[in-house]
CSV table of C-alpha atoms in Angstrom, one decimal:
chain,number,residue,atom,x,y,z
A,1,UNK,CA,-11.0,-15.5,17.5
A,2,UNK,CA,-13.3,-13.8,14.4
A,3,UNK,CA,-10.7,-12.6,11.3
A,4,UNK,CA,-12.1,-9.7,9.8
A,5,UNK,CA,-10.2,-7.5,6.5
A,6,UNK,CA,-6.8,-8.2,5.1
A,7,UNK,CA,-3.6,-9.9,6.0
A,8,UNK,CA,-5.4,-12.2,8.4
A,9,UNK,CA,-6.3,-9.2,10.7
A,10,UNK,CA,-8.0,-10.5,13.7
A,11,UNK,CA,-10.6,-8.9,16.1
A,12,UNK,CA,-11.1,-10.6,19.2
A,13,UNK,CA,-14.1,-8.5,20.2
A,14,UNK,CA,-17.0,-9.6,18.6
A,15,UNK,CA,-18.9,-6.7,18.7
A,16,UNK,CA,-16.4,-4.5,17.0
A,17,UNK,CA,-15.9,-7.5,14.4
A,18,UNK,CA,-19.7,-7.0,13.5
A,19,UNK,CA,-19.6,-3.1,13.6
A,20,UNK,CA,-16.5,-3.6,10.8
A,21,UNK,CA,-18.4,-6.0,8.8
A,22,UNK,CA,-21.2,-3.8,8.5
A,23,UNK,CA,-19.3,-1.1,7.6
A,24,UNK,CA,-17.0,-2.9,5.1
A,25,UNK,CA,-20.4,-4.4,3.3
A,26,UNK,CA,-21.8,-0.5,3.5
A,27,UNK,CA,-18.8,1.0,1.9
A,28,UNK,CA,-18.9,-1.5,-1.0
A,29,UNK,CA,-22.1,-1.3,-1.8
A,30,UNK,CA,-21.4,2.7,-1.7
A,31,UNK,CA,-18.7,2.2,-4.0
A,32,UNK,CA,-20.5,0.1,-6.6
A,33,UNK,CA,-23.2,3.1,-6.7
A,34,UNK,CA,-20.1,5.6,-6.9
A,35,UNK,CA,-18.8,4.1,-10.3
A,36,UNK,CA,-22.3,4.6,-12.2
A,37,UNK,CA,-22.4,7.1,-14.8
A,38,UNK,CA,-25.2,8.3,-17.2
A,39,UNK,CA,-22.9,7.2,-19.7
A,40,UNK,CA,-22.7,3.0,-19.7
A,41,UNK,CA,-19.1,3.0,-21.0
A,42,UNK,CA,-17.9,5.0,-18.4
A,43,UNK,CA,-19.6,2.9,-15.8
A,44,UNK,CA,-18.0,-0.5,-17.1
A,45,UNK,CA,-14.3,1.3,-17.3
A,46,UNK,CA,-15.0,2.9,-13.7
A,47,UNK,CA,-16.3,-0.6,-12.4
A,48,UNK,CA,-13.5,-2.2,-14.0
A,49,UNK,CA,-10.9,-2.3,-10.9
A,50,UNK,CA,-14.0,-2.3,-8.2
A,51,UNK,CA,-15.4,-5.6,-9.6
A,52,UNK,CA,-11.5,-7.1,-9.9
A,53,UNK,CA,-11.6,-7.0,-6.2
A,54,UNK,CA,-9.3,-5.7,-3.5
A,55,UNK,CA,-8.2,-5.7,0.3
A,56,UNK,CA,-9.9,-2.7,1.3
A,57,UNK,CA,-7.1,-1.9,3.5
A,58,UNK,CA,-7.8,1.6,3.6
A,59,UNK,CA,-11.6,1.5,4.7
A,60,UNK,CA,-10.6,-0.8,7.0
A,61,UNK,CA,-8.2,1.3,8.9
A,62,UNK,CA,-10.8,4.2,8.5
A,63,UNK,CA,-13.4,1.9,10.5
A,64,UNK,CA,-11.2,0.9,12.8
A,65,UNK,CA,-10.0,4.5,13.5
A,66,UNK,CA,-13.6,5.8,13.7
A,67,UNK,CA,-13.9,3.7,16.4
A,68,UNK,CA,-12.2,6.1,19.0
A,69,UNK,CA,-14.9,8.6,18.2
A,70,UNK,CA,-18.7,8.0,17.1
A,71,UNK,CA,-18.5,4.9,14.6
A,72,UNK,CA,-21.9,5.4,13.5
A,73,UNK,CA,-21.3,9.3,12.1
A,74,UNK,CA,-23.0,9.5,9.3
A,75,UNK,CA,-19.7,10.7,7.7
A,76,UNK,CA,-17.9,7.5,8.2
A,77,UNK,CA,-19.0,5.4,4.9
A,78,UNK,CA,-18.8,8.3,2.9
A,79,UNK,CA,-14.9,9.1,4.0
A,80,UNK,CA,-14.1,5.5,3.5
A,81,UNK,CA,-15.6,5.6,-0.1
A,82,UNK,CA,-13.5,8.5,-0.6
A,83,UNK,CA,-10.3,6.8,0.2
A,84,UNK,CA,-11.0,3.9,-2.0
A,85,UNK,CA,-11.9,5.6,-4.7
A,86,UNK,CA,-9.2,7.7,-4.6
A,87,UNK,CA,-6.9,4.6,-4.6
A,88,UNK,CA,-8.7,2.8,-7.2
A,89,UNK,CA,-8.2,6.1,-9.4
A,90,UNK,CA,-4.4,6.1,-9.0
A,91,UNK,CA,-4.3,2.3,-10.0
A,92,UNK,CA,-5.5,3.4,-13.4
A,93,UNK,CA,-2.7,5.7,-13.6
A,94,UNK,CA,0.0,3.9,-12.1
A,95,UNK,CA,-0.9,1.1,-14.4
A,96,UNK,CA,-0.5,3.7,-17.7
A,97,UNK,CA,2.7,4.2,-16.0
A,98,UNK,CA,4.3,1.0,-15.7
A,99,UNK,CA,2.5,-0.2,-18.5
A,100,UNK,CA,1.1,-2.9,-16.7
A,101,UNK,CA,-0.8,-5.6,-18.6
A,102,UNK,CA,-2.4,-6.9,-15.4
A,103,UNK,CA,-4.2,-5.7,-12.2
A,104,UNK,CA,-5.5,-7.9,-9.7
A,105,UNK,CA,-5.8,-10.9,-11.6
A,106,UNK,CA,-7.5,-9.1,-14.3
A,107,UNK,CA,-6.7,-7.1,-17.5
A,108,UNK,CA,-5.4,-3.8,-17.0
A,109,UNK,CA,-7.7,-1.1,-18.1
A,110,UNK,CA,-5.2,0.6,-20.2
A,111,UNK,CA,-4.5,-2.8,-21.7
A,112,UNK,CA,-8.5,-3.8,-22.0
A,113,UNK,CA,-8.9,-0.5,-23.7
A,114,UNK,CA,-6.3,2.0,-24.1
A,115,UNK,CA,-3.9,4.8,-22.1
A,116,UNK,CA,-6.4,7.7,-22.6
A,117,UNK,CA,-9.4,5.6,-21.3
A,118,UNK,CA,-7.4,4.4,-18.2
A,119,UNK,CA,-6.2,8.0,-17.4
A,120,UNK,CA,-9.7,9.2,-17.9
A,121,UNK,CA,-11.4,6.6,-15.6
A,122,UNK,CA,-9.3,7.5,-13.2
A,123,UNK,CA,-9.8,11.4,-13.4
A,124,UNK,CA,-13.8,10.1,-13.5
A,125,UNK,CA,-13.3,8.3,-10.0
A,126,UNK,CA,-11.1,11.3,-8.6
A,127,UNK,CA,-14.1,13.7,-9.3
A,128,UNK,CA,-16.4,11.3,-7.6
A,129,UNK,CA,-14.3,11.1,-4.7
A,130,UNK,CA,-14.1,15.1,-4.3
A,131,UNK,CA,-18.0,14.9,-4.6
A,132,UNK,CA,-18.6,12.7,-1.6
A,133,UNK,CA,-15.4,14.3,0.1
A,134,UNK,CA,-17.1,18.1,-0.2
A,135,UNK,CA,-20.2,16.7,1.9
A,136,UNK,CA,-17.6,16.0,4.7
A,137,UNK,CA,-16.7,19.3,5.6
A,138,UNK,CA,-13.8,22.0,4.9
A,139,UNK,CA,-11.2,20.1,7.6
A,140,UNK,CA,-12.0,16.6,5.5
A,141,UNK,CA,-11.6,18.2,2.2
A,142,UNK,CA,-8.2,19.8,3.6
A,143,UNK,CA,-6.7,16.6,4.9
A,144,UNK,CA,-7.4,14.8,1.7
A,145,UNK,CA,-6.0,17.7,-0.2
A,146,UNK,CA,-2.8,17.7,1.7
A,147,UNK,CA,-2.6,14.0,1.4
A,148,UNK,CA,-3.1,13.5,-2.3
A,149,UNK,CA,-0.4,16.6,-3.0
A,150,UNK,CA,2.1,14.1,-1.3
A,151,UNK,CA,0.9,11.1,-3.2
A,152,UNK,CA,1.4,12.8,-6.7
A,153,UNK,CA,4.7,14.6,-5.2
A,154,UNK,CA,5.7,10.9,-4.4
A,155,UNK,CA,5.0,9.5,-7.3
A,156,UNK,CA,6.9,12.5,-9.2
A,157,UNK,CA,9.9,11.5,-7.0
A,158,UNK,CA,9.8,8.3,-8.0
A,159,UNK,CA,9.7,9.1,-11.9
A,160,UNK,CA,12.5,11.5,-11.8
A,161,UNK,CA,14.7,8.8,-9.6
A,162,UNK,CA,17.2,9.9,-6.8
A,163,UNK,CA,19.5,12.2,-9.1
A,164,UNK,CA,23.4,11.5,-9.4
A,165,UNK,CA,24.4,12.6,-5.6
A,166,UNK,CA,20.9,11.3,-4.0
A,167,UNK,CA,21.0,8.2,-1.9
A,168,UNK,CA,18.8,5.5,-3.5
A,169,UNK,CA,17.5,3.9,0.1
A,170,UNK,CA,16.3,7.4,1.5
A,171,UNK,CA,14.7,8.4,-1.9
A,172,UNK,CA,13.5,5.2,-2.0
A,173,UNK,CA,11.7,5.7,1.7
A,174,UNK,CA,10.7,9.1,0.6
A,175,UNK,CA,8.6,7.6,-2.4
A,176,UNK,CA,7.0,5.3,-0.3
A,177,UNK,CA,5.9,7.6,2.2
A,178,UNK,CA,4.2,9.7,-0.1
A,179,UNK,CA,2.8,7.4,-2.6
A,180,UNK,CA,1.5,4.7,0.0
A,181,UNK,CA,2.0,6.1,3.4
A,182,UNK,CA,0.2,9.4,2.5
A,183,UNK,CA,-3.0,7.8,1.7
A,184,UNK,CA,-3.0,5.2,4.5
A,185,UNK,CA,-2.3,8.2,7.1
A,186,UNK,CA,-5.4,10.0,5.5
A,187,UNK,CA,-7.6,6.9,6.2
A,188,UNK,CA,-6.7,6.7,9.7
A,189,UNK,CA,-7.0,10.4,10.0
A,190,UNK,CA,-10.1,11.5,8.2
A,191,UNK,CA,-12.0,8.2,10.3
A,192,UNK,CA,-11.3,9.7,13.5
A,193,UNK,CA,-12.0,13.2,12.5
A,194,UNK,CA,-15.4,12.5,10.9
A,195,UNK,CA,-16.4,10.2,13.8
A,196,UNK,CA,-15.8,13.4,16.3
A,197,UNK,CA,-12.7,11.9,18.1
A,198,UNK,CA,-10.5,14.2,19.9
A,199,UNK,CA,-7.7,16.1,17.7
A,200,UNK,CA,-4.9,14.5,19.1
A,201,UNK,CA,-6.3,11.1,18.3
A,202,UNK,CA,-6.9,12.1,14.9
A,203,UNK,CA,-3.3,12.9,14.8
A,204,UNK,CA,-2.0,10.0,16.3
A,205,UNK,CA,-4.0,7.6,14.6
A,206,UNK,CA,-2.8,9.1,11.0
A,207,UNK,CA,1.2,8.9,12.2
A,208,UNK,CA,0.2,5.3,13.1
A,209,UNK,CA,-1.5,4.8,9.6
A,210,UNK,CA,1.8,6.5,8.0
A,211,UNK,CA,3.8,4.1,9.7
A,212,UNK,CA,1.9,0.8,9.3
A,213,UNK,CA,1.4,1.5,5.4
A,214,UNK,CA,5.1,1.8,5.0
A,215,UNK,CA,6.1,-1.3,7.2
A,216,UNK,CA,3.4,-3.2,4.9
A,217,UNK,CA,5.0,-2.2,1.7
A,218,UNK,CA,8.2,-3.1,2.8
A,219,UNK,CA,7.2,-6.4,4.2
A,220,UNK,CA,6.1,-6.7,0.3
A,221,UNK,CA,9.3,-6.0,-1.0
A,222,UNK,CA,10.9,-9.3,1.4
A,223,UNK,CA,7.9,-11.3,0.3
A,224,UNK,CA,8.6,-10.5,-3.4
A,225,UNK,CA,12.3,-12.4,-2.5
A,226,UNK,CA,11.6,-14.6,0.5
A,227,UNK,CA,8.2,-16.3,-0.4
A,228,UNK,CA,6.9,-18.9,-2.7
A,229,UNK,CA,4.0,-17.0,-4.1
A,230,UNK,CA,1.2,-18.0,-2.4
A,231,UNK,CA,1.0,-15.3,0.8
A,232,UNK,CA,1.9,-12.7,-1.9
A,233,UNK,CA,-0.3,-13.6,-4.2
A,234,UNK,CA,2.6,-13.3,-7.3
A,235,UNK,CA,5.1,-14.6,-8.9
A,236,UNK,CA,8.1,-14.5,-6.8
A,237,UNK,CA,10.7,-12.0,-7.7
A,238,UNK,CA,8.4,-9.6,-10.2
A,239,UNK,CA,10.1,-6.7,-9.0
A,240,UNK,CA,13.9,-8.6,-9.2
A,241,UNK,CA,12.8,-9.4,-12.7
A,242,UNK,CA,11.6,-6.1,-13.8
A,243,UNK,CA,14.6,-4.3,-12.2
A,244,UNK,CA,12.4,-2.1,-9.6
A,245,UNK,CA,14.4,-1.4,-7.0
A,246,UNK,CA,13.2,-2.4,-3.6
A,247,UNK,CA,14.3,-2.6,0.0
A,248,UNK,CA,16.4,-5.6,-0.2
A,249,UNK,CA,18.3,-4.9,-3.2
A,250,UNK,CA,19.0,-0.9,-2.4
A,251,UNK,CA,20.0,-2.7,1.1
A,252,UNK,CA,22.6,-5.2,-1.0
A,253,UNK,CA,23.8,-2.0,-2.7
A,254,UNK,CA,25.0,0.5,0.6
A,255,UNK,CA,26.6,-3.1,1.6
A,256,UNK,CA,30.4,-3.0,1.1
A,257,UNK,CA,31.2,-5.8,-1.8
A,258,UNK,CA,32.9,-8.8,-0.1
A,259,UNK,CA,35.4,-10.0,-3.0
A,260,UNK,CA,35.9,-13.2,-1.0
A,261,UNK,CA,32.2,-14.5,-1.4
A,262,UNK,CA,31.8,-15.6,-5.1
A,263,UNK,CA,27.9,-15.5,-4.3
A,264,UNK,CA,28.1,-11.7,-3.4
A,265,UNK,CA,30.1,-11.2,-6.3
A,266,UNK,CA,27.8,-13.0,-9.0
A,267,UNK,CA,24.8,-11.3,-7.3
A,268,UNK,CA,25.9,-8.2,-7.5
A,269,UNK,CA,27.0,-8.9,-11.4
A,270,UNK,CA,23.7,-10.2,-11.9
A,271,UNK,CA,22.0,-7.0,-10.6
A,272,UNK,CA,23.3,-5.0,-13.4
A,273,UNK,CA,21.9,-7.5,-16.2
A,274,UNK,CA,18.6,-8.3,-17.8
A,275,UNK,CA,16.9,-10.4,-15.4
A,276,UNK,CA,13.7,-11.3,-17.8
A,277,UNK,CA,15.8,-14.6,-19.0
A,278,UNK,CA,14.5,-17.4,-16.9
A,279,UNK,CA,17.8,-18.8,-15.8
A,280,UNK,CA,19.4,-15.8,-14.6
A,281,UNK,CA,16.6,-14.8,-12.7
A,282,UNK,CA,16.3,-17.8,-11.0
A,283,UNK,CA,20.0,-17.7,-10.1
A,284,UNK,CA,19.8,-14.3,-8.9
A,285,UNK,CA,16.7,-15.0,-6.9
A,286,UNK,CA,18.7,-17.7,-5.1
A,287,UNK,CA,21.7,-15.8,-4.3
A,288,UNK,CA,19.5,-12.9,-2.8
A,289,UNK,CA,17.4,-15.3,-0.7
A,290,UNK,CA,21.0,-16.4,0.8
A,291,UNK,CA,22.5,-13.1,1.0
A,292,UNK,CA,22.6,-11.2,4.5
A,293,UNK,CA,20.9,-8.1,2.6
A,294,UNK,CA,17.3,-10.3,2.8
A,295,UNK,CA,18.0,-10.3,6.8
A,296,UNK,CA,18.6,-6.5,7.1
A,297,UNK,CA,15.6,-6.0,5.2
A,298,UNK,CA,13.6,-8.2,7.5
A,299,UNK,CA,14.9,-5.7,10.4
A,300,UNK,CA,14.4,-2.9,8.8
A,301,UNK,CA,10.7,-3.9,7.7
A,302,UNK,CA,10.3,-5.0,11.5
A,303,UNK,CA,11.7,-1.4,12.8
A,304,UNK,CA,8.9,0.1,11.0
A,305,UNK,CA,6.3,-2.1,12.4
A,306,UNK,CA,7.6,-1.1,15.7
A,307,UNK,CA,7.5,2.4,15.4
A,308,UNK,CA,3.9,1.8,14.5
A,309,UNK,CA,3.2,0.1,17.7
A,310,UNK,CA,4.8,2.5,19.7
A,311,UNK,CA,2.5,5.5,18.6
A,312,UNK,CA,-0.5,3.2,19.9
A,313,UNK,CA,0.8,3.5,23.3
A,314,UNK,CA,-1.5,6.7,24.5
A,315,UNK,CA,-4.4,5.4,22.5
A,316,UNK,CA,-7.4,4.5,25.1
A,317,UNK,CA,-7.5,0.7,25.9
A,318,UNK,CA,-10.1,-0.8,23.6
A,319,UNK,CA,-10.9,-3.5,20.7
A,320,UNK,CA,-10.0,-1.2,17.9
A,321,UNK,CA,-6.4,-0.6,19.7
A,322,UNK,CA,-5.8,-4.1,20.1
A,323,UNK,CA,-6.8,-4.5,16.7
A,324,UNK,CA,-4.5,-2.1,15.2
A,325,UNK,CA,-1.4,-3.5,17.3
A,326,UNK,CA,-2.3,-6.9,15.3
A,327,UNK,CA,-1.3,-5.4,12.4
A,328,UNK,CA,1.9,-4.7,13.7
A,329,UNK,CA,2.0,-8.7,14.4
A,330,UNK,CA,1.0,-9.5,10.9
A,331,UNK,CA,4.1,-7.3,9.2
A,332,UNK,CA,6.3,-9.7,11.7
A,333,UNK,CA,4.6,-12.6,10.6
A,334,UNK,CA,4.7,-11.5,6.5
A,335,UNK,CA,8.4,-10.8,7.0
A,336,UNK,CA,9.1,-14.3,8.6
């Protein structure tokens, strides 16, 4: 068994392994070219996050989706470059909005330079993605435009918040569908499109991409609480410390309080406080790990993964389908 790509994705077919790795190498080379500019400073800022690494999850999914048509079609690698450039651009903007000091283990662009440079670098990457996209035809342009609209809408919803009468959990899932699901969905959709797959395959793979993308984000929410940090790659309870709503805490808020359980009462009290204090943060993390809300979050995450798996059923049997099915298993492993 050969492992290709992020999250321990296992590809059992040797030919598919080779094809995917060749594709990923071509995407990496094309990305390096795409961030170059006649202005040397822009080349430095635009390559900053690219050189910091990344899972290349979206290009990987795009290459697998292309297997349902002609994976060697000339538009496949450029399409993968488009989705990854778009993703990179959003990271520059996210770091400004979040005032993040670090991204991918290195100093964020807004910290190394300033907010204006980070925002404009993100805009530059969007423009480069648009140039590559223009050669892929009007259908691909329309798909990307629709996905980008959903992405921005999700970001605005997150910034605005659920409102006084809104359901925080439903609002959170709406945000994920826009911010996370839309770009992963279009990765699968455009990959199948430029490979010449049948229209029903294009749409089915897009739906799968959205479901599995949300499932992985929810799995990250569980990992933020449950892991020791080795698998998630970040300090446990980071979102908890920063007061960022995630699936476990939102589910906890929906559950009725249990006045007979002192741990439940204490945890709810802690979640209303500033958890930047190390002792309070450690206590809240310990209590949340033992709370039924975490198990509910696991079950909800697995439900999304199984919904994604069900979408694969009508696809023709092939190595790429098996690899996509394996992603559903990877979600389950990450939430254990």
